[in-house]
Short mmCIF file of N, CA and C and ligand atoms in Angstrom, two decimals:
data_model
loop_
_atom_site.label_atom_id
_atom_site.label_comp_id
_atom_site.label_asym_id
_atom_site.label_seq_id
_atom_site.Cartn_x
_atom_site.Cartn_y
_atom_site.Cartn_z
N UNK C 2 -9.35 7.80 -3.17
CA UNK C 2 -8.45 7.17 -2.21
C UNK C 2 -7.02 7.65 -2.45
N UNK C 3 -6.27 7.86 -1.38
CA UNK C 3 -4.88 8.31 -1.52
C UNK C 3 -4.01 7.05 -1.63
N UNK C 4 -3.23 6.96 -2.70
CA UNK C 4 -2.52 5.71 -2.99
C UNK C 4 -1.02 5.91 -3.17
N UNK C 5 -0.29 4.83 -2.92
CA UNK C 5 1.11 4.78 -3.33
C UNK C 5 1.47 3.33 -3.61
N UNK C 6 2.57 3.14 -4.33
CA UNK C 6 3.01 1.79 -4.70
C UNK C 6 4.40 1.59 -4.10
N UNK C 7 4.59 0.45 -3.45
CA UNK C 7 5.83 0.27 -2.69
C UNK C 7 6.23 -1.19 -2.61
N UNK C 8 7.46 -1.39 -2.17
CA UNK C 8 7.98 -2.73 -1.87
C UNK C 8 8.02 -2.85 -0.36
N UNK C 9 7.47 -3.93 0.13
CA UNK C 9 7.48 -4.18 1.59
C UNK C 9 8.85 -4.72 1.98
N UNK C 10 9.18 -4.57 3.25
CA UNK C 10 10.43 -5.13 3.77
C UNK C 10 10.10 -6.13 4.86
N UNK C 11 10.93 -7.17 5.02
CA UNK C 11 10.65 -8.15 6.07
C UNK C 11 10.78 -7.52 7.47
N UNK C 12 10.09 -8.11 8.43
CA UNK C 12 10.11 -7.58 9.80
C UNK C 12 11.52 -7.52 10.38
N UNK C 13 12.37 -8.49 10.00
CA UNK C 13 13.74 -8.50 10.54
C UNK C 13 14.46 -7.20 10.18
N UNK C 14 14.28 -6.77 8.94
CA UNK C 14 14.93 -5.53 8.48
C UNK C 14 14.27 -4.33 9.18
N UNK C 15 12.95 -4.35 9.25
CA UNK C 15 12.26 -3.21 9.87
C UNK C 15 12.66 -3.08 11.35
N UNK C 16 12.81 -4.23 12.01
CA UNK C 16 13.20 -4.19 13.43
C UNK C 16 14.60 -3.60 13.58
N UNK C 17 15.49 -3.99 12.64
CA UNK C 17 16.85 -3.45 12.71
C UNK C 17 16.81 -1.94 12.51
N UNK C 18 16.02 -1.50 11.54
CA UNK C 18 15.96 -0.06 11.25
C UNK C 18 15.30 0.70 12.41
N UNK C 19 14.43 0.01 13.13
CA UNK C 19 13.81 0.64 14.29
C UNK C 19 14.84 0.82 15.41
N UNK C 20 15.72 -0.19 15.52
CA UNK C 20 16.71 -0.17 16.62
C UNK C 20 17.72 0.95 16.49
N UNK C 21 18.01 1.38 15.24
CA UNK C 21 19.06 2.41 15.09
C UNK C 21 18.51 3.83 15.27
N UNK C 22 17.21 3.94 15.59
CA UNK C 22 16.65 5.27 15.84
C UNK C 22 17.45 6.01 16.89
N UNK C 23 17.61 7.30 16.68
CA UNK C 23 18.37 8.10 17.64
C UNK C 23 17.49 9.23 18.14
N UNK C 24 17.90 9.81 19.26
CA UNK C 24 17.13 10.96 19.73
C UNK C 24 17.58 12.19 18.95
N UNK C 25 16.74 12.65 18.05
CA UNK C 25 17.05 13.86 17.28
C UNK C 25 15.87 14.82 17.50
N UNK C 26 16.13 15.97 18.12
CA UNK C 26 15.03 16.89 18.41
C UNK C 26 14.26 17.26 17.13
N UNK C 27 12.94 17.23 17.22
CA UNK C 27 12.10 17.63 16.07
C UNK C 27 11.93 16.54 15.02
N UNK C 28 12.50 15.34 15.27
CA UNK C 28 12.38 14.29 14.24
C UNK C 28 11.07 13.54 14.39
N UNK C 29 10.51 13.10 13.24
CA UNK C 29 9.35 12.22 13.25
C UNK C 29 9.78 10.94 12.57
N UNK C 30 9.89 9.86 13.35
CA UNK C 30 10.37 8.58 12.81
C UNK C 30 9.19 7.81 12.22
N UNK C 31 9.43 7.15 11.10
CA UNK C 31 8.37 6.34 10.48
C UNK C 31 8.11 5.15 11.40
N UNK C 32 6.82 4.90 11.76
CA UNK C 32 6.56 3.73 12.62
C UNK C 32 7.07 2.46 11.95
N UNK C 33 7.61 1.55 12.77
CA UNK C 33 8.27 0.37 12.23
C UNK C 33 7.44 -0.34 11.17
N UNK C 34 6.14 -0.55 11.45
CA UNK C 34 5.32 -1.33 10.52
C UNK C 34 5.09 -0.61 9.20
N UNK C 35 5.40 0.69 9.16
CA UNK C 35 5.17 1.45 7.92
C UNK C 35 6.41 1.62 7.06
N UNK C 36 7.54 1.11 7.51
CA UNK C 36 8.77 1.30 6.74
C UNK C 36 8.65 0.54 5.42
N UNK C 37 8.93 1.21 4.30
CA UNK C 37 8.77 0.59 2.98
C UNK C 37 9.68 1.29 1.98
N UNK C 38 9.75 0.73 0.79
CA UNK C 38 10.49 1.36 -0.31
C UNK C 38 9.46 1.84 -1.34
N UNK C 39 9.30 3.15 -1.42
CA UNK C 39 8.28 3.72 -2.33
C UNK C 39 8.74 3.62 -3.79
N UNK C 40 7.84 3.12 -4.64
CA UNK C 40 8.11 3.12 -6.09
C UNK C 40 7.45 4.33 -6.75
N UNK C 41 6.24 4.66 -6.26
CA UNK C 41 5.53 5.82 -6.82
C UNK C 41 4.48 6.29 -5.82
N UNK C 42 4.36 7.61 -5.69
CA UNK C 42 3.30 8.18 -4.86
C UNK C 42 2.25 8.77 -5.79
N UNK C 43 1.00 8.28 -5.68
CA UNK C 43 -0.04 8.64 -6.65
C UNK C 43 -0.95 9.75 -6.15
N UNK C 44 -1.10 9.90 -4.85
CA UNK C 44 -2.07 10.86 -4.32
C UNK C 44 -3.49 10.34 -4.53
N UNK C 45 -4.46 11.27 -4.58
CA UNK C 45 -5.88 10.88 -4.68
C UNK C 45 -6.20 10.27 -6.04
N UNK C 46 -6.85 9.11 -6.03
CA UNK C 46 -7.25 8.44 -7.28
C UNK C 46 -8.68 7.97 -7.12
N UNK C 47 -9.52 8.17 -8.17
CA UNK C 47 -10.93 7.77 -8.05
C UNK C 47 -11.09 6.25 -8.29
N UNK C 48 -12.25 5.74 -7.88
CA UNK C 48 -12.50 4.28 -7.89
C UNK C 48 -12.37 3.68 -9.30
N UNK C 49 -12.90 4.38 -10.30
CA UNK C 49 -12.87 3.84 -11.67
C UNK C 49 -11.42 3.71 -12.13
N UNK C 50 -10.65 4.74 -11.85
CA UNK C 50 -9.24 4.71 -12.27
C UNK C 50 -8.47 3.62 -11.50
N UNK C 51 -8.84 3.40 -10.24
CA UNK C 51 -8.15 2.36 -9.45
C UNK C 51 -8.36 0.99 -10.11
N UNK C 52 -9.59 0.74 -10.58
CA UNK C 52 -9.90 -0.52 -11.29
C UNK C 52 -8.96 -0.70 -12.47
N UNK C 53 -8.87 0.37 -13.28
CA UNK C 53 -8.05 0.31 -14.49
C UNK C 53 -6.57 0.13 -14.10
N UNK C 54 -6.16 0.85 -13.07
CA UNK C 54 -4.77 0.80 -12.62
C UNK C 54 -4.39 -0.61 -12.17
N UNK C 55 -5.24 -1.25 -11.37
CA UNK C 55 -4.87 -2.58 -10.86
C UNK C 55 -4.75 -3.57 -12.02
N UNK C 56 -5.63 -3.44 -13.02
CA UNK C 56 -5.53 -4.31 -14.20
C UNK C 56 -4.21 -4.10 -14.91
N UNK C 57 -3.81 -2.84 -15.08
CA UNK C 57 -2.57 -2.53 -15.80
C UNK C 57 -1.34 -2.94 -15.00
N UNK C 58 -1.39 -2.74 -13.68
CA UNK C 58 -0.22 -3.13 -12.86
C UNK C 58 -0.02 -4.64 -12.90
N UNK C 59 -1.15 -5.37 -12.96
CA UNK C 59 -1.06 -6.84 -12.98
C UNK C 59 -0.41 -7.33 -14.28
N UNK C 60 -0.43 -6.50 -15.31
CA UNK C 60 0.14 -6.92 -16.60
C UNK C 60 1.65 -6.65 -16.67
N UNK C 61 2.20 -5.99 -15.66
CA UNK C 61 3.65 -5.70 -15.67
C UNK C 61 4.44 -7.01 -15.59
N UNK C 62 5.38 -7.13 -16.49
CA UNK C 62 6.26 -8.32 -16.48
C UNK C 62 7.65 -7.83 -16.11
N UNK C 63 8.08 -8.17 -14.93
CA UNK C 63 9.39 -7.71 -14.49
C UNK C 63 9.95 -8.75 -13.53
N UNK C 64 11.26 -9.03 -13.63
CA UNK C 64 11.81 -10.09 -12.79
C UNK C 64 12.03 -9.65 -11.33
N UNK C 65 11.98 -10.60 -10.42
CA UNK C 65 12.33 -10.33 -9.02
C UNK C 65 13.83 -10.01 -8.93
N UNK C 66 14.26 -9.59 -7.76
CA UNK C 66 15.67 -9.21 -7.58
C UNK C 66 15.98 -9.17 -6.10
N UNK C 67 17.26 -8.93 -5.81
CA UNK C 67 17.70 -8.79 -4.42
C UNK C 67 17.97 -7.32 -4.11
N UNK C 68 17.53 -6.91 -2.92
CA UNK C 68 17.85 -5.54 -2.48
C UNK C 68 19.06 -5.63 -1.58
N UNK C 69 20.04 -4.80 -1.85
CA UNK C 69 21.19 -4.72 -0.95
C UNK C 69 21.25 -3.30 -0.39
N UNK C 70 21.34 -3.23 0.93
CA UNK C 70 21.27 -1.93 1.59
C UNK C 70 22.64 -1.27 1.62
N UNK C 71 22.64 0.04 1.44
CA UNK C 71 23.90 0.77 1.68
C UNK C 71 23.68 1.54 2.98
N UNK C 72 24.28 2.68 3.12
CA UNK C 72 24.18 3.33 4.44
C UNK C 72 23.11 4.40 4.54
N UNK C 73 23.09 5.06 5.69
CA UNK C 73 22.13 6.15 5.91
C UNK C 73 22.56 7.40 5.14
N UNK C 74 21.60 8.16 4.73
CA UNK C 74 21.85 9.42 4.03
C UNK C 74 20.68 10.35 4.27
N UNK C 75 20.67 11.47 3.58
CA UNK C 75 19.57 12.42 3.79
C UNK C 75 19.23 13.17 2.52
N UNK C 76 18.00 13.68 2.48
CA UNK C 76 17.52 14.58 1.42
C UNK C 76 17.29 15.94 2.04
N UNK C 77 17.49 17.06 1.37
CA UNK C 77 18.10 17.12 0.04
C UNK C 77 19.63 17.05 0.09
N UNK C 78 20.25 17.52 1.16
CA UNK C 78 21.70 17.35 1.32
C UNK C 78 22.07 17.59 2.78
N UNK C 79 23.33 17.35 3.09
CA UNK C 79 23.77 17.37 4.50
C UNK C 79 23.69 18.75 5.15
N UNK C 80 23.64 19.80 4.33
CA UNK C 80 23.60 21.14 4.94
C UNK C 80 22.19 21.48 5.43
N UNK C 81 21.16 20.83 4.85
CA UNK C 81 19.79 21.09 5.34
C UNK C 81 18.94 19.82 5.24
N UNK C 82 19.31 18.80 6.01
CA UNK C 82 18.60 17.52 5.92
C UNK C 82 17.15 17.62 6.37
N UNK C 83 16.23 17.13 5.56
CA UNK C 83 14.81 17.12 5.92
C UNK C 83 14.28 15.70 6.04
N UNK C 84 14.96 14.76 5.34
CA UNK C 84 14.54 13.36 5.38
C UNK C 84 15.78 12.50 5.61
N UNK C 85 15.70 11.60 6.60
CA UNK C 85 16.79 10.63 6.83
C UNK C 85 16.36 9.32 6.22
N UNK C 86 17.27 8.68 5.50
CA UNK C 86 16.91 7.44 4.83
C UNK C 86 18.04 6.44 4.85
N UNK C 87 17.71 5.21 4.44
CA UNK C 87 18.72 4.18 4.17
C UNK C 87 18.72 3.99 2.66
N UNK C 88 19.89 3.99 2.09
CA UNK C 88 20.01 3.85 0.63
C UNK C 88 20.15 2.39 0.21
N UNK C 89 20.14 2.19 -1.09
CA UNK C 89 20.24 0.85 -1.66
C UNK C 89 21.34 0.82 -2.69
N UNK C 90 22.02 -0.31 -2.77
CA UNK C 90 23.04 -0.48 -3.81
C UNK C 90 22.33 -0.46 -5.16
N UNK C 91 22.99 0.05 -6.21
CA UNK C 91 22.34 0.10 -7.52
C UNK C 91 21.85 -1.28 -7.96
N UNK C 92 20.63 -1.33 -8.44
CA UNK C 92 20.03 -2.59 -8.90
C UNK C 92 19.17 -2.27 -10.12
N UNK C 93 19.69 -2.56 -11.33
CA UNK C 93 18.97 -2.19 -12.55
C UNK C 93 17.54 -2.74 -12.59
N UNK C 94 17.31 -3.92 -11.99
CA UNK C 94 15.95 -4.49 -12.05
C UNK C 94 14.98 -3.71 -11.17
N UNK C 95 15.50 -3.09 -10.10
CA UNK C 95 14.65 -2.22 -9.29
C UNK C 95 14.28 -0.96 -10.08
N UNK C 96 15.28 -0.37 -10.75
CA UNK C 96 15.00 0.84 -11.52
C UNK C 96 14.04 0.56 -12.67
N UNK C 97 14.22 -0.61 -13.28
CA UNK C 97 13.32 -0.98 -14.38
C UNK C 97 11.89 -1.16 -13.86
N UNK C 98 11.75 -1.81 -12.70
CA UNK C 98 10.42 -2.00 -12.12
C UNK C 98 9.78 -0.63 -11.82
N UNK C 99 10.57 0.26 -11.22
CA UNK C 99 10.03 1.59 -10.90
C UNK C 99 9.60 2.32 -12.17
N UNK C 100 10.38 2.19 -13.25
CA UNK C 100 10.02 2.85 -14.52
C UNK C 100 8.73 2.26 -15.06
N UNK C 101 8.60 0.94 -15.03
CA UNK C 101 7.39 0.30 -15.55
C UNK C 101 6.16 0.72 -14.74
N UNK C 102 6.33 0.74 -13.42
CA UNK C 102 5.22 1.14 -12.55
C UNK C 102 4.81 2.57 -12.86
N UNK C 103 5.78 3.45 -12.97
CA UNK C 103 5.49 4.86 -13.22
C UNK C 103 4.85 5.08 -14.59
N UNK C 104 5.36 4.36 -15.62
CA UNK C 104 4.74 4.47 -16.96
C UNK C 104 3.29 4.01 -16.90
N UNK C 105 3.06 2.93 -16.14
CA UNK C 105 1.70 2.37 -16.04
C UNK C 105 0.77 3.36 -15.35
N UNK C 106 1.26 3.98 -14.29
CA UNK C 106 0.45 4.96 -13.54
C UNK C 106 0.10 6.14 -14.47
N UNK C 107 1.10 6.64 -15.18
CA UNK C 107 0.87 7.78 -16.08
C UNK C 107 -0.11 7.40 -17.19
N UNK C 108 0.04 6.17 -17.71
CA UNK C 108 -0.85 5.72 -18.80
C UNK C 108 -2.30 5.62 -18.32
N UNK C 109 -2.50 5.51 -17.02
CA UNK C 109 -3.87 5.48 -16.47
C UNK C 109 -4.38 6.90 -16.20
N UNK C 110 -3.60 7.89 -16.60
CA UNK C 110 -4.04 9.28 -16.45
C UNK C 110 -3.79 9.86 -15.07
N UNK C 111 -2.93 9.19 -14.28
CA UNK C 111 -2.62 9.70 -12.93
C UNK C 111 -1.29 10.46 -13.01
N UNK C 112 -1.29 11.75 -12.69
CA UNK C 112 -0.03 12.49 -12.79
C UNK C 112 0.95 12.10 -11.67
N UNK C 113 2.23 12.17 -11.99
CA UNK C 113 3.26 11.86 -10.99
C UNK C 113 4.23 13.03 -10.92
N UNK C 114 4.88 13.17 -9.76
CA UNK C 114 5.93 14.18 -9.66
C UNK C 114 7.04 13.82 -10.65
N UNK C 115 7.68 14.84 -11.22
CA UNK C 115 8.66 14.53 -12.26
C UNK C 115 10.03 14.17 -11.71
N UNK C 116 10.19 14.28 -10.38
CA UNK C 116 11.48 13.95 -9.77
C UNK C 116 11.91 12.55 -10.17
N UNK C 117 13.17 12.35 -10.56
CA UNK C 117 13.59 11.00 -10.94
C UNK C 117 13.53 10.05 -9.75
N UNK C 118 13.36 8.76 -10.03
CA UNK C 118 13.31 7.75 -8.97
C UNK C 118 14.66 7.68 -8.27
N UNK C 119 14.64 7.84 -6.97
CA UNK C 119 15.87 7.80 -6.20
C UNK C 119 15.64 6.82 -5.05
N UNK C 120 16.02 5.55 -5.25
CA UNK C 120 15.61 4.51 -4.30
C UNK C 120 16.13 4.77 -2.88
N UNK C 121 15.22 4.79 -1.93
CA UNK C 121 15.60 5.02 -0.53
C UNK C 121 14.48 4.52 0.36
N UNK C 122 14.82 4.29 1.62
CA UNK C 122 13.82 3.89 2.62
C UNK C 122 13.81 4.98 3.68
N UNK C 123 12.72 5.72 3.71
CA UNK C 123 12.65 6.84 4.66
C UNK C 123 12.58 6.32 6.09
N UNK C 124 13.44 6.89 6.94
CA UNK C 124 13.44 6.54 8.37
C UNK C 124 12.79 7.63 9.20
N UNK C 125 13.07 8.88 8.85
CA UNK C 125 12.57 9.99 9.68
C UNK C 125 12.47 11.26 8.86
N UNK C 126 11.56 12.11 9.29
CA UNK C 126 11.45 13.44 8.70
C UNK C 126 11.87 14.46 9.76
N UNK C 127 12.58 15.50 9.31
CA UNK C 127 13.19 16.43 10.26
C UNK C 127 12.67 17.84 10.08
N UNK C 128 12.79 18.59 11.15
CA UNK C 128 12.40 20.01 11.10
C UNK C 128 13.66 20.86 11.05
N UNK C 129 13.52 22.05 10.51
CA UNK C 129 14.61 23.03 10.60
C UNK C 129 14.43 23.80 11.91
N UNK C 130 15.45 24.33 12.53
CA UNK C 130 16.85 24.25 12.15
C UNK C 130 17.40 22.83 12.38
N UNK C 131 18.48 22.53 11.68
CA UNK C 131 19.04 21.19 11.72
C UNK C 131 19.65 20.89 13.09
N UNK C 132 19.15 19.89 13.79
CA UNK C 132 19.77 19.55 15.07
C UNK C 132 21.15 18.92 14.84
N UNK C 133 22.08 19.15 15.76
CA UNK C 133 23.42 18.62 15.50
C UNK C 133 23.49 17.11 15.61
N UNK C 134 22.48 16.50 16.23
CA UNK C 134 22.45 15.03 16.34
C UNK C 134 22.37 14.34 14.97
N UNK C 135 21.95 15.09 13.95
CA UNK C 135 21.81 14.49 12.61
C UNK C 135 23.16 14.05 12.08
N UNK C 136 24.16 14.91 12.21
CA UNK C 136 25.51 14.60 11.73
C UNK C 136 26.01 13.31 12.37
N UNK C 137 25.78 13.18 13.69
CA UNK C 137 26.23 11.98 14.42
C UNK C 137 25.51 10.75 13.88
N UNK C 138 24.21 10.87 13.64
CA UNK C 138 23.45 9.73 13.13
C UNK C 138 24.00 9.30 11.77
N UNK C 139 24.25 10.27 10.89
CA UNK C 139 24.75 9.94 9.55
C UNK C 139 26.15 9.33 9.64
N UNK C 140 26.94 9.84 10.57
CA UNK C 140 28.29 9.29 10.76
C UNK C 140 28.23 7.86 11.29
N UNK C 141 27.35 7.63 12.25
CA UNK C 141 27.25 6.30 12.87
C UNK C 141 26.72 5.25 11.90
N UNK C 142 25.84 5.68 10.96
CA UNK C 142 25.15 4.70 10.12
C UNK C 142 25.41 4.90 8.63
N UNK C 143 26.50 5.60 8.33
CA UNK C 143 26.87 5.82 6.92
C UNK C 143 27.11 4.52 6.19
N UNK C 144 27.49 3.50 6.96
CA UNK C 144 27.61 2.15 6.40
C UNK C 144 26.74 1.27 7.26
N UNK C 145 26.08 0.32 6.64
CA UNK C 145 25.15 -0.52 7.41
C UNK C 145 25.26 -1.96 6.95
N UNK C 146 25.37 -2.85 7.90
CA UNK C 146 25.45 -4.27 7.54
C UNK C 146 24.09 -4.92 7.76
N UNK C 147 23.33 -5.02 6.69
CA UNK C 147 22.02 -5.65 6.78
C UNK C 147 22.00 -6.79 5.76
N UNK C 148 21.29 -7.88 6.07
CA UNK C 148 21.19 -8.94 5.06
C UNK C 148 20.41 -8.44 3.84
N UNK C 149 20.74 -8.99 2.67
CA UNK C 149 19.98 -8.57 1.48
C UNK C 149 18.58 -9.20 1.53
N UNK C 150 17.68 -8.64 0.75
CA UNK C 150 16.26 -9.05 0.79
C UNK C 150 15.83 -9.45 -0.62
N UNK C 151 15.21 -10.61 -0.74
CA UNK C 151 14.66 -11.02 -2.04
C UNK C 151 13.32 -10.35 -2.25
N UNK C 152 13.18 -9.67 -3.37
CA UNK C 152 11.91 -8.99 -3.68
C UNK C 152 11.16 -9.82 -4.72
N UNK C 153 9.96 -10.23 -4.35
CA UNK C 153 9.15 -11.09 -5.22
C UNK C 153 7.84 -10.43 -5.63
N UNK C 154 7.52 -9.27 -5.01
CA UNK C 154 6.26 -8.61 -5.35
C UNK C 154 6.30 -7.14 -4.97
N UNK C 155 5.36 -6.40 -5.53
CA UNK C 155 5.17 -5.01 -5.10
C UNK C 155 3.70 -4.82 -4.76
N UNK C 156 3.40 -3.75 -4.03
CA UNK C 156 2.08 -3.61 -3.43
C UNK C 156 1.48 -2.24 -3.74
N UNK C 157 0.18 -2.24 -4.04
CA UNK C 157 -0.57 -0.98 -4.11
C UNK C 157 -1.14 -0.73 -2.71
N UNK C 158 -0.76 0.39 -2.11
CA UNK C 158 -1.21 0.73 -0.75
C UNK C 158 -2.18 1.90 -0.77
N UNK C 159 -3.12 1.84 0.18
CA UNK C 159 -3.96 2.99 0.47
C UNK C 159 -3.32 3.70 1.67
N UNK C 160 -3.33 5.02 1.64
CA UNK C 160 -2.80 5.78 2.79
C UNK C 160 -3.90 6.71 3.29
N UNK C 161 -4.38 6.41 4.47
CA UNK C 161 -5.46 7.22 5.06
C UNK C 161 -4.83 8.20 6.05
N UNK C 162 -5.08 9.48 5.83
CA UNK C 162 -4.52 10.47 6.75
C UNK C 162 -5.46 10.63 7.94
N UNK C 163 -4.93 10.45 9.13
CA UNK C 163 -5.73 10.60 10.34
C UNK C 163 -5.01 11.57 11.27
N UNK C 164 -5.69 11.96 12.34
CA UNK C 164 -5.04 12.89 13.28
C UNK C 164 -3.85 12.22 13.98
N UNK C 165 -3.82 10.88 13.96
CA UNK C 165 -2.69 10.15 14.56
C UNK C 165 -1.58 9.89 13.54
N UNK C 166 -1.71 10.39 12.32
CA UNK C 166 -0.73 10.12 11.28
C UNK C 166 -1.35 9.23 10.20
N UNK C 167 -0.54 8.84 9.21
CA UNK C 167 -1.07 8.05 8.09
C UNK C 167 -1.25 6.59 8.51
N UNK C 168 -2.32 5.97 7.99
CA UNK C 168 -2.53 4.53 8.18
C UNK C 168 -2.42 3.89 6.80
N UNK C 169 -1.48 2.97 6.65
CA UNK C 169 -1.25 2.32 5.35
C UNK C 169 -1.94 0.96 5.32
N UNK C 170 -2.71 0.70 4.26
CA UNK C 170 -3.38 -0.59 4.12
C UNK C 170 -3.05 -1.16 2.73
N UNK C 171 -2.52 -2.40 2.67
CA UNK C 171 -2.27 -2.98 1.34
C UNK C 171 -3.59 -3.27 0.63
N UNK C 172 -3.71 -2.85 -0.64
CA UNK C 172 -4.95 -3.11 -1.40
C UNK C 172 -4.76 -4.32 -2.31
N UNK C 173 -3.58 -4.40 -2.94
CA UNK C 173 -3.35 -5.51 -3.86
C UNK C 173 -1.85 -5.74 -4.03
N UNK C 174 -1.48 -7.03 -4.12
CA UNK C 174 -0.07 -7.39 -4.34
C UNK C 174 0.11 -7.85 -5.78
N UNK C 175 1.24 -7.52 -6.39
CA UNK C 175 1.54 -7.89 -7.77
C UNK C 175 2.85 -8.67 -7.77
N UNK C 176 2.78 -9.89 -8.32
CA UNK C 176 3.94 -10.78 -8.24
C UNK C 176 4.91 -10.52 -9.38
N UNK C 177 6.21 -10.52 -9.07
CA UNK C 177 7.25 -10.37 -10.08
C UNK C 177 7.57 -11.75 -10.64
N UNK C 178 8.15 -11.77 -11.84
CA UNK C 178 8.46 -13.08 -12.42
C UNK C 178 9.71 -13.67 -11.76
N UNK C 179 9.86 -15.01 -11.83
CA UNK C 179 11.02 -15.63 -11.17
C UNK C 179 12.31 -15.11 -11.79
N UNK C 180 13.35 -15.06 -10.97
CA UNK C 180 14.63 -14.52 -11.48
C UNK C 180 15.35 -15.58 -12.30
P1 2AM K 225 9.21 8.19 0.80
O1 2AM K 225 9.10 8.41 2.26
O2 2AM K 225 9.83 6.91 0.41
O3 2AM K 225 9.76 9.36 0.07
C1 2AM K 225 3.51 7.12 1.26
O4 2AM K 225 2.94 8.33 1.64
C2 2AM K 225 4.88 7.35 0.68
O5 2AM K 225 4.79 8.10 -0.52
C3 2AM K 225 5.77 8.14 1.59
O6 2AM K 225 6.43 7.25 2.46
C4 2AM K 225 6.69 8.84 0.63
O7 2AM K 225 7.76 8.00 0.31
C5 2AM K 225 5.94 8.93 -0.67
N1 2AM K 225 5.58 10.29 -1.07
C6 2AM K 225 6.11 10.95 -2.11
N2 2AM K 225 5.55 12.14 -2.25
C7 2AM K 225 4.66 12.26 -1.27
C8 2AM K 225 3.76 13.29 -0.88
N3 2AM K 225 3.68 14.44 -1.56
N4 2AM K 225 2.99 13.07 0.20
C9 2AM K 225 3.08 11.92 0.88
N5 2AM K 225 3.89 10.90 0.55
C10 2AM K 225 4.68 11.07 -0.51
#
């Protein structure tokens, strides 16, 4: 099964992020219901390892926290944007949770990309050449006023690739400790 671990966002936030979509040629926007904050992308994992993984993830002890949104940005940089995202204000408890999740995944023998955790919420993926509408989008949404979100759990998701795109299904939720 193809898996990833993420934090869900409330519908109010997802609706807001859906509303700021712009017409950018060649862009593929993440469907509203799929918008999430990825903690780790695992790729294909076998059933036995999934059993072990869910047991280990359930043992994670980490406090809940608030997410505060910053503005829109892009990866890898403004000269060749491939991914448009919304950033988050620094939150040590989020980084600690991501580290614990990643250590747990690795300890279960599942390899992870070595890229450091860079908290973001992907909005759209872009094609080259860079359309000029991207600059306008980043300018318009460089700052964003969204209510903060209380995070009380993280989720192990299955991602099924279909000809219509990925279908995400929550497999198990893991509760964070009270703040
Ligand atoms: P991101 O958009 O937050 O970067 C589920 O597929 C999620 O896993 C994606 O939304 C993406 O998170 C992340 N991911 C990281 N590496 C990936 C990869 N190689 N293929 C698909 N998804 C990946």
